[in-house]
Coordinates of C-alpha atoms in Angstrom, one line a residue:
Chain Y
D111 CA -23.5 -38.4 -14.6
V112 CA -21.6 -38.0 -11.0
K113 CA -24.5 -37.3 -8.4
V114 CA -24.2 -36.5 -4.6
T115 CA -27.6 -36.1 -3.2
Q116 CA -28.3 -34.8 0.2
S117 CA -31.7 -35.5 1.6
S118 CA -33.0 -32.2 2.5
R119 CA -32.9 -28.8 0.8
Y120 CA -34.4 -26.9 4.0
L121 CA -34.4 -27.9 7.5
V122 CA -35.9 -26.2 10.6
K123 CA -35.0 -27.6 14.1
R124 CA -35.5 -26.3 17.5
T125 CA -32.5 -25.7 20.0
G126 CA -31.5 -29.2 21.9
E127 CA -32.8 -31.3 19.0
K128 CA -30.8 -34.0 17.5
V129 CA -30.4 -33.4 13.9
F130 CA -29.2 -35.7 11.2
L131 CA -28.1 -34.6 7.6
E132 CA -27.7 -37.6 5.1
C133 CA -25.7 -37.5 2.0
V134 CA -25.5 -40.5 -0.8
Q135 CA -22.8 -40.4 -3.7
D136 CA -23.3 -42.8 -6.7
M137 CA -19.7 -42.9 -8.1
D138 CA -18.0 -45.1 -5.5
H139 CA -15.6 -42.6 -4.3
E140 CA -13.6 -43.3 -1.3
N141 CA -13.5 -39.7 0.3
M142 CA -16.4 -37.8 1.5
F143 CA -16.9 -34.5 3.3
W144 CA -19.0 -32.3 5.3
Y145 CA -18.7 -28.6 4.8
R146 CA -20.3 -25.7 6.2
Q147 CA -20.8 -22.5 4.4
D148 CA -21.5 -19.1 6.0
P149 CA -21.5 -15.5 4.5
G150 CA -18.0 -13.9 4.3
L151 CA -16.6 -17.3 5.7
G152 CA -16.2 -19.7 2.7
L153 CA -16.6 -23.2 3.1
R154 CA -15.4 -24.7 6.2
L155 CA -14.5 -28.4 6.7
I156 CA -16.4 -30.3 9.5
Y157 CA -15.2 -34.0 9.0
F158 CA -14.0 -36.3 6.3
S159 CA -14.1 -39.8 5.7
Y160 CA -11.7 -41.8 3.7
D161 CA -13.5 -45.1 4.0
V162 CA -16.2 -47.0 5.5
K163 CA -16.4 -46.6 9.5
M164 CA -13.1 -44.2 9.0
K165 CA -13.3 -40.6 9.8
E166 CA -11.3 -37.9 10.5
K167 CA -11.9 -34.3 12.3
G168 CA -11.7 -31.3 10.0
D169 CA -11.2 -27.9 11.0
I170 CA -14.6 -27.3 13.0
P171 CA -15.5 -30.7 14.5
E172 CA -17.0 -29.3 17.6
G173 CA -20.9 -30.0 18.1
Y174 CA -20.9 -32.5 15.3
S175 CA -20.3 -36.4 14.7
V176 CA -20.5 -38.5 11.8
S177 CA -21.1 -41.8 10.4
R178 CA -20.5 -44.0 7.5
E179 CA -21.5 -47.3 7.7
K180 CA -21.7 -47.9 3.9
K181 CA -19.3 -46.6 1.3
E182 CA -21.8 -44.3 -0.6
R183 CA -23.8 -42.9 2.5
F184 CA -22.1 -40.2 5.1
S185 CA -24.2 -38.8 7.7
L186 CA -23.7 -35.7 9.6
I187 CA -25.1 -35.5 13.2
L188 CA -25.7 -32.7 15.3
E189 CA -25.9 -34.1 18.8
S190 CA -27.8 -31.3 20.3
A191 CA -28.6 -28.4 17.7
S192 CA -27.6 -24.7 18.6
T193 CA -28.4 -21.7 17.0
N194 CA -25.0 -21.2 15.8
Q195 CA -25.2 -24.2 14.0
T196 CA -27.6 -22.4 11.4
S197 CA -25.9 -22.8 8.0
M198 CA -25.8 -24.1 4.8
Y199 CA -24.2 -27.7 5.0
L200 CA -22.6 -29.0 2.0
C201 CA -21.9 -32.7 1.5
A202 CA -19.0 -33.5 -1.2
S203 CA -17.0 -36.5 -2.2
S204 CA -13.8 -37.5 -4.3
V205 CA -11.8 -40.2 -5.3
A206 CA -8.6 -41.3 -3.0
P207 CA -5.8 -38.7 -2.6
T208 CA -3.5 -40.9 -4.5
T209 CA -4.0 -38.6 -7.5
T210 CA -3.3 -35.2 -7.9
N211 CA -6.5 -34.5 -9.3
E212 CA -8.5 -34.3 -6.3
K213 CA -11.7 -32.3 -7.3
L214 CA -14.7 -32.3 -5.2
F215 CA -18.3 -33.2 -6.4
F216 CA -20.6 -31.3 -4.1
G217 CA -24.5 -31.9 -3.2
S218 CA -26.9 -29.1 -3.6
G219 CA -26.5 -28.4 0.3
T220 CA -28.9 -28.4 3.0
Q221 CA -30.2 -24.7 4.7
L222 CA -30.6 -25.7 8.3
S223 CA -32.2 -23.1 10.5
V224 CA -31.9 -24.0 14.2
L225 CA -34.5 -21.7 16.3
Chain J
S298 CA -2.0 -18.0 10.3
Q299 CA -3.1 -19.5 7.0
K300 CA -5.4 -17.0 4.8
I301 CA -7.5 -17.5 1.5
E302 CA -8.5 -14.1 0.3
Q303 CA -10.6 -13.2 -2.8
N304 CA -12.2 -10.0 -4.0
S305 CA -14.0 -8.6 -1.1
E306 CA -16.2 -6.9 -3.3
A307 CA -19.0 -8.1 -5.8
L308 CA -18.1 -7.6 -9.3
N309 CA -20.4 -5.9 -11.8
I310 CA -19.5 -6.0 -15.4
Q311 CA -21.2 -5.6 -18.9
E312 CA -21.7 -8.2 -20.9
G313 CA -18.8 -9.1 -23.6
K314 CA -16.2 -7.6 -21.2
T315 CA -13.8 -9.6 -19.4
A316 CA -14.1 -10.4 -15.5
T317 CA -11.1 -10.9 -13.6
L318 CA -10.9 -12.3 -10.0
T319 CA -8.3 -12.5 -7.6
C320 CA -7.4 -15.1 -5.4
N321 CA -4.4 -14.3 -2.6
Y322 CA -3.3 -16.5 0.0
T323 CA -0.7 -16.3 2.7
N324 CA 1.2 -19.2 5.0
Y325 CA 0.0 -22.1 2.1
S326 CA 2.5 -23.9 -0.4
P327 CA -0.2 -25.6 -2.4
A328 CA 0.6 -28.0 -5.1
Y329 CA -2.4 -27.0 -6.8
L330 CA -5.2 -24.8 -6.9
Q331 CA -8.9 -25.1 -8.1
W332 CA -11.5 -22.8 -9.0
Y333 CA -15.3 -23.6 -8.7
R334 CA -18.6 -21.8 -9.7
Q335 CA -21.7 -21.7 -7.2
D336 CA -25.0 -20.8 -8.1
P337 CA -27.6 -19.6 -5.6
G338 CA -28.9 -22.7 -3.7
R339 CA -26.6 -24.9 -5.1
G340 CA -23.4 -26.7 -4.4
P341 CA -20.1 -25.6 -5.8
V342 CA -19.3 -27.0 -9.2
F343 CA -15.7 -27.6 -10.3
L344 CA -14.2 -25.6 -13.1
L345 CA -10.5 -25.9 -13.5
L346 CA -7.3 -27.0 -11.5
I347 CA -3.9 -25.4 -12.0
R348 CA -0.8 -26.9 -10.6
E349 CA 2.1 -25.2 -9.2
N350 CA 4.6 -26.0 -12.0
E351 CA 1.8 -24.5 -14.7
K352 CA 1.9 -20.8 -15.2
E353 CA -1.7 -20.6 -17.1
K354 CA -4.7 -22.9 -18.0
R355 CA -7.5 -22.4 -20.3
K356 CA -10.9 -23.9 -21.0
E357 CA -13.1 -22.2 -23.4
R358 CA -13.6 -18.6 -22.2
L359 CA -12.1 -19.4 -18.7
K360 CA -8.3 -18.6 -18.3
V361 CA -6.6 -19.0 -14.8
T362 CA -3.0 -18.0 -14.0
F363 CA -1.1 -19.2 -10.8
D364 CA 2.1 -17.3 -9.4
T365 CA 3.7 -19.0 -6.5
T366 CA 6.0 -16.2 -6.0
L367 CA 3.3 -13.6 -5.6
K368 CA 0.9 -16.5 -4.0
Q369 CA -1.8 -15.4 -6.2
S370 CA -4.3 -16.6 -8.8
L371 CA -6.2 -14.7 -11.3
F372 CA -9.2 -16.3 -13.0
H373 CA -10.4 -14.3 -16.0
I374 CA -13.8 -15.0 -17.6
T375 CA -13.5 -13.4 -21.2
A376 CA -16.4 -12.5 -23.5
S377 CA -18.5 -12.7 -20.4
Q378 CA -22.3 -13.7 -20.8
P379 CA -25.1 -12.9 -18.0
A380 CA -25.3 -16.7 -18.0
D381 CA -21.9 -16.3 -16.3
S382 CA -23.3 -14.7 -13.1
A383 CA -22.4 -16.5 -10.1
T384 CA -20.2 -16.9 -7.3
Y385 CA -16.7 -18.2 -8.0
L386 CA -14.5 -19.6 -5.4
C387 CA -10.9 -20.7 -5.2
A388 CA -9.3 -23.6 -3.4
L389 CA -5.9 -24.7 -2.3
V390 CA -4.7 -28.1 -1.3
R391 CA -3.0 -28.3 2.0
D392 CA -0.4 -30.7 3.0
D393 CA -3.1 -33.1 4.5
Y394 CA -4.8 -33.2 0.8
K395 CA -7.8 -31.4 2.0
L396 CA -9.1 -28.3 0.5
S397 CA -9.4 -25.0 1.9
F398 CA -11.6 -22.4 0.2
G399 CA -12.1 -18.8 -0.3
A400 CA -15.1 -16.8 0.7
G401 CA -16.0 -16.3 -3.1
T402 CA -16.5 -13.4 -5.4
T403 CA -19.9 -12.8 -6.8
V404 CA -20.0 -11.8 -10.4
T405 CA -23.2 -10.3 -11.9
V406 CA -23.0 -9.8 -16.0
R407 CA -25.2 -7.0 -17.1
A408 CA -27.0 -7.7 -20.8

């Protein structure tokens, strides 16, 4: 069974801290994504990676960076956490975009609170 | 600007009835559209995909329609059950193959 695992369900951090959110997938998928989800706004794409060490900015990359050193692992980094980064963070993966069946497999999410 | 709008109000229905959810979009020309289910505190789970040349798709008690002229997809849950209570998200594929998501509609089915 397909699995995307996010390391933490809940995190509480202080303003200015550097925060690491980890995601691991066991499906050998090429693509990995980080989204944030806020009430009334839907899921917004932060960053995308289509291969090891490759990354692309999504729609709201400001204040975030990512790392993909191994195919199965995609990390989201908040360089200096701010209160407006309090959100639910969702990691997802999918097969390469050469198919037209690009469904996403999501992790359970990390609810991050920045105080 | 590009927009995806789903029913802004939560949907409360009686068990056994049909729930109909709406997804309207502007300034997109999606090759396909997807629907996901999300339970509280969980990530979304893929339900159905419908392509632009398909009018209708079914999976068990779920039915999706896609009208590219109206720029609208309808998602139906027939013979609804309390276990169908969840938030349902529509997602459109963009030209860059990324998905853009609506904010979701929360459905509550009363026994």
